CSV table of C-alpha atoms and ligand atoms in Angstrom, one decimal:
chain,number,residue,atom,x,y,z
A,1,UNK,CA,0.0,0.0,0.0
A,2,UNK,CA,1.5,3.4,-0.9
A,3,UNK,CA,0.5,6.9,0.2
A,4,UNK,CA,-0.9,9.4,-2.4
A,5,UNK,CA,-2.0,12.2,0.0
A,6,UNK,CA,-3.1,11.8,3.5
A,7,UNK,CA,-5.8,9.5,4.1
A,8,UNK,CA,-5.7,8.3,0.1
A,9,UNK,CA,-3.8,5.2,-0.7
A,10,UNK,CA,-2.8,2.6,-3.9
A,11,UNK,CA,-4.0,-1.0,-3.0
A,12,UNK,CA,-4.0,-1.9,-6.7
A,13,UNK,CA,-2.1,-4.9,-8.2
A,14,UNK,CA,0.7,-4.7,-11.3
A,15,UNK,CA,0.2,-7.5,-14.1
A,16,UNK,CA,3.6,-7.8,-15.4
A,17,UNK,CA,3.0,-11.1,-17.1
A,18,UNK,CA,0.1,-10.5,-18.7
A,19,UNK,CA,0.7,-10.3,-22.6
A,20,UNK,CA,-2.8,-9.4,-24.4
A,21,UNK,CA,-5.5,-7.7,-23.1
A,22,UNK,CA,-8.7,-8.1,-24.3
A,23,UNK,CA,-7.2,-11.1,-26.4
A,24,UNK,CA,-6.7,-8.3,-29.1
A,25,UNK,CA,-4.0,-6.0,-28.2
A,26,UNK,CA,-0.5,-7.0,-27.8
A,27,UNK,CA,0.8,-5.6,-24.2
A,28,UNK,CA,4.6,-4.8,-24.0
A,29,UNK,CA,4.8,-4.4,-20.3
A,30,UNK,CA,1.3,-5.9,-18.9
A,31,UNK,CA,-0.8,-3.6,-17.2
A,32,UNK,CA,-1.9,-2.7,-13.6
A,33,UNK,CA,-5.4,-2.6,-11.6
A,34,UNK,CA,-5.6,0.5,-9.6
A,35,UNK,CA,-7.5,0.5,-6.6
A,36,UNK,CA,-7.2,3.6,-4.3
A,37,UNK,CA,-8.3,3.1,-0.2
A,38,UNK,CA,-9.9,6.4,1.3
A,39,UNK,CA,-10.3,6.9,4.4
A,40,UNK,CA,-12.6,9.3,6.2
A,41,UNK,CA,-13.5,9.5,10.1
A,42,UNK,CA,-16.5,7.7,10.1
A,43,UNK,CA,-16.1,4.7,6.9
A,44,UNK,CA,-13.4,3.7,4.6
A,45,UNK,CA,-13.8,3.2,1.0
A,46,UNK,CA,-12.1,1.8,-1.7
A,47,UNK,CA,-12.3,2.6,-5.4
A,48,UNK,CA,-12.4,-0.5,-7.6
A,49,UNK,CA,-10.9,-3.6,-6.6
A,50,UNK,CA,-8.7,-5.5,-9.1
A,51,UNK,CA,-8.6,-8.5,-11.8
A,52,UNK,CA,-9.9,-12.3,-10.2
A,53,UNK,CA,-6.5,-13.3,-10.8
A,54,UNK,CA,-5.3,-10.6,-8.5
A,55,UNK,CA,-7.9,-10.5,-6.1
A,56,UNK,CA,-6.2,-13.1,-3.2
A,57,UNK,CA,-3.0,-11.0,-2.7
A,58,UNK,CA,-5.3,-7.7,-3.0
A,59,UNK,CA,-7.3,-9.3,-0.9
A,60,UNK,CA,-4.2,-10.3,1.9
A,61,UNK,CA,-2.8,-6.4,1.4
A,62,UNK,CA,-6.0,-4.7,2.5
A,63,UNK,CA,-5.7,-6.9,5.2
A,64,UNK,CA,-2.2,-6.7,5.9
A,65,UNK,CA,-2.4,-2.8,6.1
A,66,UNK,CA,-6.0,-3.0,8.4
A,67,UNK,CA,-8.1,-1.8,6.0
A,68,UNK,CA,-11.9,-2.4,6.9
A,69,UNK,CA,-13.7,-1.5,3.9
A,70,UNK,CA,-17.3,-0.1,4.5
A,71,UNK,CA,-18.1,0.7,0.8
A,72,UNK,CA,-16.5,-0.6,-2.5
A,73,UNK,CA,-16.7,2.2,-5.4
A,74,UNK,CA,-17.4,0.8,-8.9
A,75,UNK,CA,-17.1,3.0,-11.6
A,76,UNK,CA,-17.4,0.8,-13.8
A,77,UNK,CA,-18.5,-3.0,-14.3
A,78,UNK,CA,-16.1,-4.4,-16.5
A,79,UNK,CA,-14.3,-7.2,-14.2
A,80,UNK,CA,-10.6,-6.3,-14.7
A,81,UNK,CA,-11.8,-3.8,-11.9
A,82,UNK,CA,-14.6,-5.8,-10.6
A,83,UNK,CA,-13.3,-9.3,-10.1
A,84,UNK,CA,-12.5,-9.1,-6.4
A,85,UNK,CA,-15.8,-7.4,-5.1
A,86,UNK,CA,-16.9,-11.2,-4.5
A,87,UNK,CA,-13.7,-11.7,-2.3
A,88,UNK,CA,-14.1,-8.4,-0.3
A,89,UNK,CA,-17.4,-8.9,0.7
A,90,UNK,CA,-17.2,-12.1,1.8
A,91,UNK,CA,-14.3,-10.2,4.1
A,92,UNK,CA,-16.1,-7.5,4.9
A,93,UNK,CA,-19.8,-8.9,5.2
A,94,UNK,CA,-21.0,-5.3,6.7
A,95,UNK,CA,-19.7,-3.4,3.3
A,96,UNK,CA,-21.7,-3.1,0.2
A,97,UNK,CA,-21.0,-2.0,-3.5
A,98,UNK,CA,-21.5,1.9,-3.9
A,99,UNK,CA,-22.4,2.5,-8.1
A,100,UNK,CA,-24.6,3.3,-10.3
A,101,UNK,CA,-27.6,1.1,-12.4
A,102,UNK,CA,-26.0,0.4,-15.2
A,103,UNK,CA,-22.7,-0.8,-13.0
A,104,UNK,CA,-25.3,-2.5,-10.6
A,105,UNK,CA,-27.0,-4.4,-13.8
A,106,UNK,CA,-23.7,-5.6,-15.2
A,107,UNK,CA,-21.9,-7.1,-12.2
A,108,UNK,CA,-25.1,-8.3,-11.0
A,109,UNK,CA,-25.3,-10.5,-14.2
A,110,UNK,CA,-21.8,-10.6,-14.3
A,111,UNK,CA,-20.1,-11.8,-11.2
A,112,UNK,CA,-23.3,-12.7,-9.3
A,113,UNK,CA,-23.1,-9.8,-6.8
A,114,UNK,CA,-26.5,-9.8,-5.1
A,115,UNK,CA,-28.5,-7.0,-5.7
A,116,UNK,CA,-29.2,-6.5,-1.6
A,117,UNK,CA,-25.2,-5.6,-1.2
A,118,UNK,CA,-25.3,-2.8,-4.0
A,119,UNK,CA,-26.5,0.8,-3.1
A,120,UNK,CA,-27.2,2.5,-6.6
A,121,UNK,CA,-26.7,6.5,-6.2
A,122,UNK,CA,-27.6,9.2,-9.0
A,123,UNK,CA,-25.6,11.2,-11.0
A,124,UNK,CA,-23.7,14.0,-8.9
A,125,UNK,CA,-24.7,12.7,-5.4
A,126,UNK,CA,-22.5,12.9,-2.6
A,127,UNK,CA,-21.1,10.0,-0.4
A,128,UNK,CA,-19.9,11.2,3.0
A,129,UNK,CA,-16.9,9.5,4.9
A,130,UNK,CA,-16.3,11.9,7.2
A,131,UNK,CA,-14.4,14.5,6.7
A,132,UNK,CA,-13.7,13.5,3.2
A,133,UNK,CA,-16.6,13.4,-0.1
A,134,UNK,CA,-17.3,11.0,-2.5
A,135,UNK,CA,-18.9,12.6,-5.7
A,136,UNK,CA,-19.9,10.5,-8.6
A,137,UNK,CA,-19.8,12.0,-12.1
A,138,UNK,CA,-21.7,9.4,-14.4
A,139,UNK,CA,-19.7,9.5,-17.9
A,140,UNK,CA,-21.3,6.9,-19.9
A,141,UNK,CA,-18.6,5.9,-23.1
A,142,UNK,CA,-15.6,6.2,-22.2
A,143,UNK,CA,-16.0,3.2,-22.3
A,144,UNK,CA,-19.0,1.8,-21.5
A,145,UNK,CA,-22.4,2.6,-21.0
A,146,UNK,CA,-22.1,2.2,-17.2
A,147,UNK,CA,-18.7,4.4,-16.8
A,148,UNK,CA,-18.4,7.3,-14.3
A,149,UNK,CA,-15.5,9.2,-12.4
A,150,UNK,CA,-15.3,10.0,-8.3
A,151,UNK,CA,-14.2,12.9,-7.2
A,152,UNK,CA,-12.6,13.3,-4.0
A,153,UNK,CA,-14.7,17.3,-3.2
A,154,UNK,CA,-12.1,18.5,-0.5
A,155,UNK,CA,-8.7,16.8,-1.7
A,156,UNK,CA,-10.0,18.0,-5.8
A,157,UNK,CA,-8.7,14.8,-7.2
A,158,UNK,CA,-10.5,12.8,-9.8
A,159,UNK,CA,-10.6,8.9,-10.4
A,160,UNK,CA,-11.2,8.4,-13.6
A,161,UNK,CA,-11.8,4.9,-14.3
A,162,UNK,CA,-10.3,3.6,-17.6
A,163,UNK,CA,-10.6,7.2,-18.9
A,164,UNK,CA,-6.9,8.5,-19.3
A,165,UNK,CA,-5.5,5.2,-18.6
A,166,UNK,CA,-2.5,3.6,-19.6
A,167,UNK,CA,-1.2,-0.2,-20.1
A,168,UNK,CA,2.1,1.1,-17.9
A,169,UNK,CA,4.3,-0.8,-15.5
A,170,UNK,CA,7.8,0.1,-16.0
A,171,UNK,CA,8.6,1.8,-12.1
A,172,UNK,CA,6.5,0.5,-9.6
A,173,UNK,CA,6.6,4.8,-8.5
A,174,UNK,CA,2.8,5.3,-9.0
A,175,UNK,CA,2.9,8.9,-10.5
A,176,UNK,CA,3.4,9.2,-13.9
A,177,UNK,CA,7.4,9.5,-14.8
A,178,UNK,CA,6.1,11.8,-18.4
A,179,UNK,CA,8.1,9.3,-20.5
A,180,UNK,CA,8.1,8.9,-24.0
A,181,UNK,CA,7.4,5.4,-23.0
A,182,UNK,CA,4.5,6.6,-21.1
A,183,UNK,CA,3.3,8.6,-23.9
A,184,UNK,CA,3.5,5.3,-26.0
A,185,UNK,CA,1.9,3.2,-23.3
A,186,UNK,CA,-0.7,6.2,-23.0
A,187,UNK,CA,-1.1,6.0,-27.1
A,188,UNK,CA,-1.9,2.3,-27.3
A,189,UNK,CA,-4.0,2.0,-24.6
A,190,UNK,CA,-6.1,4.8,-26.5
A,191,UNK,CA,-6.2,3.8,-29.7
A,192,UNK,CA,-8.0,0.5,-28.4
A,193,UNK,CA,-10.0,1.7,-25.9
A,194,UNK,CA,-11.2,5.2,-26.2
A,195,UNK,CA,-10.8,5.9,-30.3
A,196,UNK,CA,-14.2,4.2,-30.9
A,197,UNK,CA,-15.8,6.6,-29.0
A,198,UNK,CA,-13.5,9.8,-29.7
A,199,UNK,CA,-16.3,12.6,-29.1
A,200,UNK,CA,-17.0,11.1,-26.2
A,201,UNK,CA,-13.1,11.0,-25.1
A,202,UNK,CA,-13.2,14.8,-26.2
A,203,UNK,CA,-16.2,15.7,-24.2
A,204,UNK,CA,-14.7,14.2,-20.9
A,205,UNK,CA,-11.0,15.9,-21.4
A,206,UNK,CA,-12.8,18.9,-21.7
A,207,UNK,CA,-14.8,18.2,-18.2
A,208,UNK,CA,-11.2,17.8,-16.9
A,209,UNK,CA,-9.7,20.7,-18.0
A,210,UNK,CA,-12.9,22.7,-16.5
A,211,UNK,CA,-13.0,20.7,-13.4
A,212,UNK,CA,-9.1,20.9,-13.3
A,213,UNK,CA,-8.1,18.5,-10.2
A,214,UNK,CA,-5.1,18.6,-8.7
A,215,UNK,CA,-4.5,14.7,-9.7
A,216,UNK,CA,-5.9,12.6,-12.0
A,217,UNK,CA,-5.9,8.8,-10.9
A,218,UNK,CA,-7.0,6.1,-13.1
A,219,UNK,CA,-7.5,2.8,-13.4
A,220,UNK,CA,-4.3,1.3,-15.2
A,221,UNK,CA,-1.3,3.2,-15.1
A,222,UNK,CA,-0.1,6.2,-13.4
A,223,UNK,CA,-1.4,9.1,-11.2
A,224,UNK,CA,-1.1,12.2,-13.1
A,225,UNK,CA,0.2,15.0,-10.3
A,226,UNK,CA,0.1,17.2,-13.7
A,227,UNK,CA,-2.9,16.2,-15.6
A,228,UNK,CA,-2.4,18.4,-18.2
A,229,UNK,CA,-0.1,15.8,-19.6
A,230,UNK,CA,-2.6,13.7,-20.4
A,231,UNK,CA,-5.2,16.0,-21.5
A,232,UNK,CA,-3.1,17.6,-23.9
A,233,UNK,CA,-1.9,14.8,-25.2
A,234,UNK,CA,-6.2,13.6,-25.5
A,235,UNK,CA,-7.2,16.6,-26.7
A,236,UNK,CA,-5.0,16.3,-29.7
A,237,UNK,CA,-6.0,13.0,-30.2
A,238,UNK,CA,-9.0,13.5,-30.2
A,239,UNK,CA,-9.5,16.5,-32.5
A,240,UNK,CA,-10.4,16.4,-35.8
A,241,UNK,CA,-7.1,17.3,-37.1
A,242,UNK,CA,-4.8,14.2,-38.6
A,243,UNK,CA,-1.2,13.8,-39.5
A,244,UNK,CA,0.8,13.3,-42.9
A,245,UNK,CA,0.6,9.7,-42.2
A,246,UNK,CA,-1.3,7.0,-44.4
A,247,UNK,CA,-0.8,3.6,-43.4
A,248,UNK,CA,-1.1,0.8,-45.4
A,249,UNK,CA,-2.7,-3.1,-43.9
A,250,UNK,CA,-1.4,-5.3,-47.0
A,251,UNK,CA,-0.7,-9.2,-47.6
A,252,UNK,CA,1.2,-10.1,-50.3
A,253,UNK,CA,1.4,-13.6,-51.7
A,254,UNK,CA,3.6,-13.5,-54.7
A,255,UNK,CA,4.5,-9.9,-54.4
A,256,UNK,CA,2.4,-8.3,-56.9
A,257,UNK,CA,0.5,-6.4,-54.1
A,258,UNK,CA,3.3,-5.7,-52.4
A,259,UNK,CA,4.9,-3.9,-56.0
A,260,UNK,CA,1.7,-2.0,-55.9
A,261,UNK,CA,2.2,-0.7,-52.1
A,262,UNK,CA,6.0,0.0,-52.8
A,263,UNK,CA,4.7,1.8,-56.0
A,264,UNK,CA,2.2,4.2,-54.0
A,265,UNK,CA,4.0,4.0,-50.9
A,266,UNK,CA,7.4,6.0,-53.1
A,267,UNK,CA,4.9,8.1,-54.8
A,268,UNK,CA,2.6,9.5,-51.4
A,269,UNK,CA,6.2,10.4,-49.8
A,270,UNK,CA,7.5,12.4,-52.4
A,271,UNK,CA,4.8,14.3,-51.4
A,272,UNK,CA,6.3,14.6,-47.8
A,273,UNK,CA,4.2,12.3,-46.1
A,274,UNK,CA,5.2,9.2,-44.0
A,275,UNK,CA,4.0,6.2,-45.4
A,276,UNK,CA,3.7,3.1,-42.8
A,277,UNK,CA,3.0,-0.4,-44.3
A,278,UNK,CA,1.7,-3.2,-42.4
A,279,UNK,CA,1.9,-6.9,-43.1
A,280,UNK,CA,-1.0,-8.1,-41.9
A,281,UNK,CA,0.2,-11.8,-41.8
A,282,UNK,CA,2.4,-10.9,-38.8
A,283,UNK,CA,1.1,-7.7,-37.8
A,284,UNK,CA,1.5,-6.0,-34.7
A,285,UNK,CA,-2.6,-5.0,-34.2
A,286,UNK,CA,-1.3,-2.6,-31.3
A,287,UNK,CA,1.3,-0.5,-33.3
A,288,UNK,CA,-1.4,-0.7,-36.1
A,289,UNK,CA,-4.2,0.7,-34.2
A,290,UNK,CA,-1.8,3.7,-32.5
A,291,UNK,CA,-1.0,4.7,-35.7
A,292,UNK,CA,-4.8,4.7,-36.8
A,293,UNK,CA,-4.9,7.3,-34.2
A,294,UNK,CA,-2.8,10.1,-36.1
A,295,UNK,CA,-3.8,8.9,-39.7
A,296,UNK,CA,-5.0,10.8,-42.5
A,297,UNK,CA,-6.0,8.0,-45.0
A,298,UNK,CA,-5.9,4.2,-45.0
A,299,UNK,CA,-5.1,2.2,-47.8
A,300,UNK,CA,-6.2,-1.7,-48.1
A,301,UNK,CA,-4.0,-3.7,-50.1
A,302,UNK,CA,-4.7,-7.6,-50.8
A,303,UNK,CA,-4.3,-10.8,-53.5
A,304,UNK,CA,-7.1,-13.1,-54.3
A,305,UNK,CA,-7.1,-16.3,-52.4
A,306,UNK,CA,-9.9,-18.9,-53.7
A,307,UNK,CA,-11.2,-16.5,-55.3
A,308,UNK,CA,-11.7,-13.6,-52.5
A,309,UNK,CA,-9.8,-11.3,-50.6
A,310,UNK,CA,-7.2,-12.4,-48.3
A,311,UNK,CA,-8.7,-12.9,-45.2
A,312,UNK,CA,-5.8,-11.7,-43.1
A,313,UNK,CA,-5.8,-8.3,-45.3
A,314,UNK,CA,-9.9,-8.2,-44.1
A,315,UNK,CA,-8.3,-8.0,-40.8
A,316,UNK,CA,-6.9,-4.5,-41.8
A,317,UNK,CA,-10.5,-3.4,-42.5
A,318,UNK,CA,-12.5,-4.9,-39.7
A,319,UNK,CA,-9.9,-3.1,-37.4
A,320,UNK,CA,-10.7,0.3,-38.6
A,321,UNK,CA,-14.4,-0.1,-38.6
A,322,UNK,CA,-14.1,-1.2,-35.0
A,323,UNK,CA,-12.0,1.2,-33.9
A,324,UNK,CA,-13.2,4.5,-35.7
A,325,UNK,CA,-10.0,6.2,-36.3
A,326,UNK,CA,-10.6,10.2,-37.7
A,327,UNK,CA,-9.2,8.9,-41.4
A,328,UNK,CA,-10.3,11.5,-43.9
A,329,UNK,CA,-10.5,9.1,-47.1
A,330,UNK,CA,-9.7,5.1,-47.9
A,331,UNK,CA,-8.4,3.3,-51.0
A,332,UNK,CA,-8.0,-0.4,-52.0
A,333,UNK,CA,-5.6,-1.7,-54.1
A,334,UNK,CA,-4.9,-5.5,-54.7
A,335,UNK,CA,-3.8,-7.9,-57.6
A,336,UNK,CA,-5.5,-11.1,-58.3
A,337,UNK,CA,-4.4,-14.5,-60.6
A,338,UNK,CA,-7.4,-16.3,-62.3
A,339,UNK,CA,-10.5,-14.2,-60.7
A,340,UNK,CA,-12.1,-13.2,-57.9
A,341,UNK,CA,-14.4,-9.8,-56.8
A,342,UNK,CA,-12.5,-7.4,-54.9
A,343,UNK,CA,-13.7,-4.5,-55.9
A,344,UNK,CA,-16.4,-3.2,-53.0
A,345,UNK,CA,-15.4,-5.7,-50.8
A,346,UNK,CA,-14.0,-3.2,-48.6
A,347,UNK,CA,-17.1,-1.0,-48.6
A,348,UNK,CA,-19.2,-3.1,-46.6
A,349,UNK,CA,-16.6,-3.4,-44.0
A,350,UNK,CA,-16.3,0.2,-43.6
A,351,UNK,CA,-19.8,0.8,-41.9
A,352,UNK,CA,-19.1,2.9,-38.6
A,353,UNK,CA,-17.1,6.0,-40.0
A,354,UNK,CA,-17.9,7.7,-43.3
A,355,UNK,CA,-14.1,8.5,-44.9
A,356,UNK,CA,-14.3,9.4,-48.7
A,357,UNK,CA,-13.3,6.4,-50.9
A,358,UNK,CA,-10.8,7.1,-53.2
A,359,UNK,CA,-11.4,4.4,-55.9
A,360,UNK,CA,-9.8,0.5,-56.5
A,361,UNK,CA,-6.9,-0.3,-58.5
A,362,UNK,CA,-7.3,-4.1,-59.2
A,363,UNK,CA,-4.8,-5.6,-61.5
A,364,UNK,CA,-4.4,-9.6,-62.8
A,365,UNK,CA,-0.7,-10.2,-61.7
A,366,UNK,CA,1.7,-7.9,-62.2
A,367,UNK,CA,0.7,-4.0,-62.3
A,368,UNK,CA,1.1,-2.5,-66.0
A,369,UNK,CA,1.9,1.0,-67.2
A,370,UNK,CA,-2.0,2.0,-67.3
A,371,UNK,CA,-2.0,0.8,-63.9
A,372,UNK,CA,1.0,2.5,-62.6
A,373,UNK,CA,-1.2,5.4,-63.9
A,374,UNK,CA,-4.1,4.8,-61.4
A,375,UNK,CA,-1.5,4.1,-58.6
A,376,UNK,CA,-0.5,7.7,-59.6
A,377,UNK,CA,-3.9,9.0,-59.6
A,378,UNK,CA,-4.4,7.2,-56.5
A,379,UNK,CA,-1.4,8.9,-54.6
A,380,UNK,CA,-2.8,12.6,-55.8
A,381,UNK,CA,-6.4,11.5,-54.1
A,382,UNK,CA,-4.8,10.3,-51.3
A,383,UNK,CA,-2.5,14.0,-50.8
A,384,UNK,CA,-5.6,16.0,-51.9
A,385,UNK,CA,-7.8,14.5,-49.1
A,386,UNK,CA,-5.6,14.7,-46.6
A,387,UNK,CA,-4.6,18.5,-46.9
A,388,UNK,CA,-8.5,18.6,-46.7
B,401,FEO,FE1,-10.1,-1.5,-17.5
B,401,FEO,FE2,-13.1,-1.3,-19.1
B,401,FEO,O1,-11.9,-2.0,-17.9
């Protein structure tokens, strides 16, 4: 247990070992539960709890340190903070879950919590402790329906769930160490979780700024004792204004596609803009989905494989639709041997953001002069929508 200010403490639990979260996204240095103990002079509450894998040591620290819990804070249902509520109450029979309905309804139905040990308050109501004020900020989205922040009214700091996260354990200091690793961390950890739902994301940095707390405490990574790290670094990324950077999901199996890529790739940077090509065979779906979050335009490249598109180069495309990045325009480009239909395949997997298409350039084998031409054409779209 570590001190943050008086009577506020880290309980949470660092998850060095674990490689993927959310079976999706690569981790590079695991990730860590936060949970946060505060104590007022009448009851003690602790925001969150940790992982079920966790939950036996969290479990023997609160203990250790002589922590009786009265009321366990869930912002938010999603069990990586939720998984030990079952452990701590059987601990602390007297305590009960402090969270809203939505919250309520999810680890109700998903961790059989009983609905008798829950106490659901309303948007913006106070929780006493004595001395020290719980206020709940519901902020459905970022990222689920059920999301809010506490606010700790006399200290002015601000838990803010998975909002401002990151997937960061490289010190075990608490506070953020403002890192071009932790930038990185802070990047990835974005660009899965909060890019799907960037207005939202924008609409709660903004709250921040107003609200401006003296900390920010979330629920992976560090405590931000200068929060306007991170919201300047989320209010860029969440703005409507993109990089010179197309990136480019491709698979290749006799290289014609990958001629093609090469092709626009060496055109598109003449221009001065940074090209980044991804094989999605053995891609990295993390570094792919950071870079979504400064991209301009998105180009799918694939061959024909019985007859249809690549499945791994699909990958490329479900990706984007699923994470919503602010691309301004999309191409697709691919070369095919005795048939096939690429052309539109791409369209109906770009359903949840509305980029311009830029056009198909489907060749049989190897790219010819005329289509060298289209690649052309195809690079000048690409520069014109950006700069749009
Ligand atoms: Fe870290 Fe949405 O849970």
């Amino acid at each position: 247990m570590q001190k943050i200010i008086d009577n506020v403490y880290y309980v949470g639990s660092y998850d060095k070992e674990r490689k993927i979260f959310d079976e999706l996204m690569p981790l590079s240095e695991g990730t860590t539960y936060n949970s946060y103990v505060v104590k007022g002079s009448d009851k003690t509450a602790i925001i969150e709890t940790v992982y079920f894998k966790k939950a036996q040591e969290y479990l023997k620290r609160l203990i250790d340190n002589n922590i009786k819990v009265d009321y366990i804070i869930a912002n938010h249902g999603e069990q990586d903070h939720t998984g030990a509520i079952g452990v701590v109450l059987d601990k602390f029979p007297d305590a009960c879950v402090v969270t809203n309905k939505k919250v309520a309804s999810n680890i109700e139905s998903m961790l059989n919590i009983p609905g008798e040990k829950i106490k659901i308050i309303e948007d913006g109501e106070d929780l006493p402790l004595g001395g020290k004020t719980l206020r709940f900020k519901f902020a459905p989205f970022v990222h689920w329906p059920d999301t809010m922040f506490t606010y700790l009214v006399e200290d002015n700091i601000l838990f803010t769930c998975d909002f401002l996260g990151a997937h960061n354990t490289t010190t075990e200091n608490i506070f953020a160490d403002y890192s071009q690793n932790l930038i990185n961390c802070a990047k990835k950890y974005y660009a899965e979780i909060m890019m799907p739902f960037r207005k939202f994301a924008s609409q709660y940095t903004n709250y921040v700024y107003e609200l401006n707390p003296k900390m920010v405490l979330p629920s992976h990574g560090p405590i931000y004792d200068n929060p306007k790290f991170i919201l300047d670094l989320y209010k860029e990324w969440t703005d409507d204004e993109t990089k010179k950077l197309v990136v480019v999901p491709y698979v290749s199996m006799y290289g014609s596609t990958k001629i093609m890529v090469d092709y626009l790739k060496g055109k598109v940077e003449k221009e001065g803009f940074e090209v980044k090509e991804y094989d999605m065979v053995n891609v990295d779906t993390c570094q792919f989905a950071c870079d979504l979050v400064d991209a301009c335009s998105c180009i799918f490249a694939s061959p024909m494989v019985l007859a249809a598109p690549h499945p791994f180069a699909l990958i490329g495309a479900v990706l984007v639709n699923t994470l919503r990045p602010k691309i301004k325009s999309y191409g697709v480009i691919g070369s095919y041997g005795w048939g096939g239909v690429l052309a539109g395949t791409y369209d109906k997997l770009i359903t949840t953001i509305k980029p311009d298409k830029l056009g198909e350039v489907i060749v049989k084998g190897l790219p010819q002069n005329a289509d060298y031409k289209k690649l052309d054409d195809m690079a000048c779209q690409i520069i014109a929508s950006c700069k749009n």
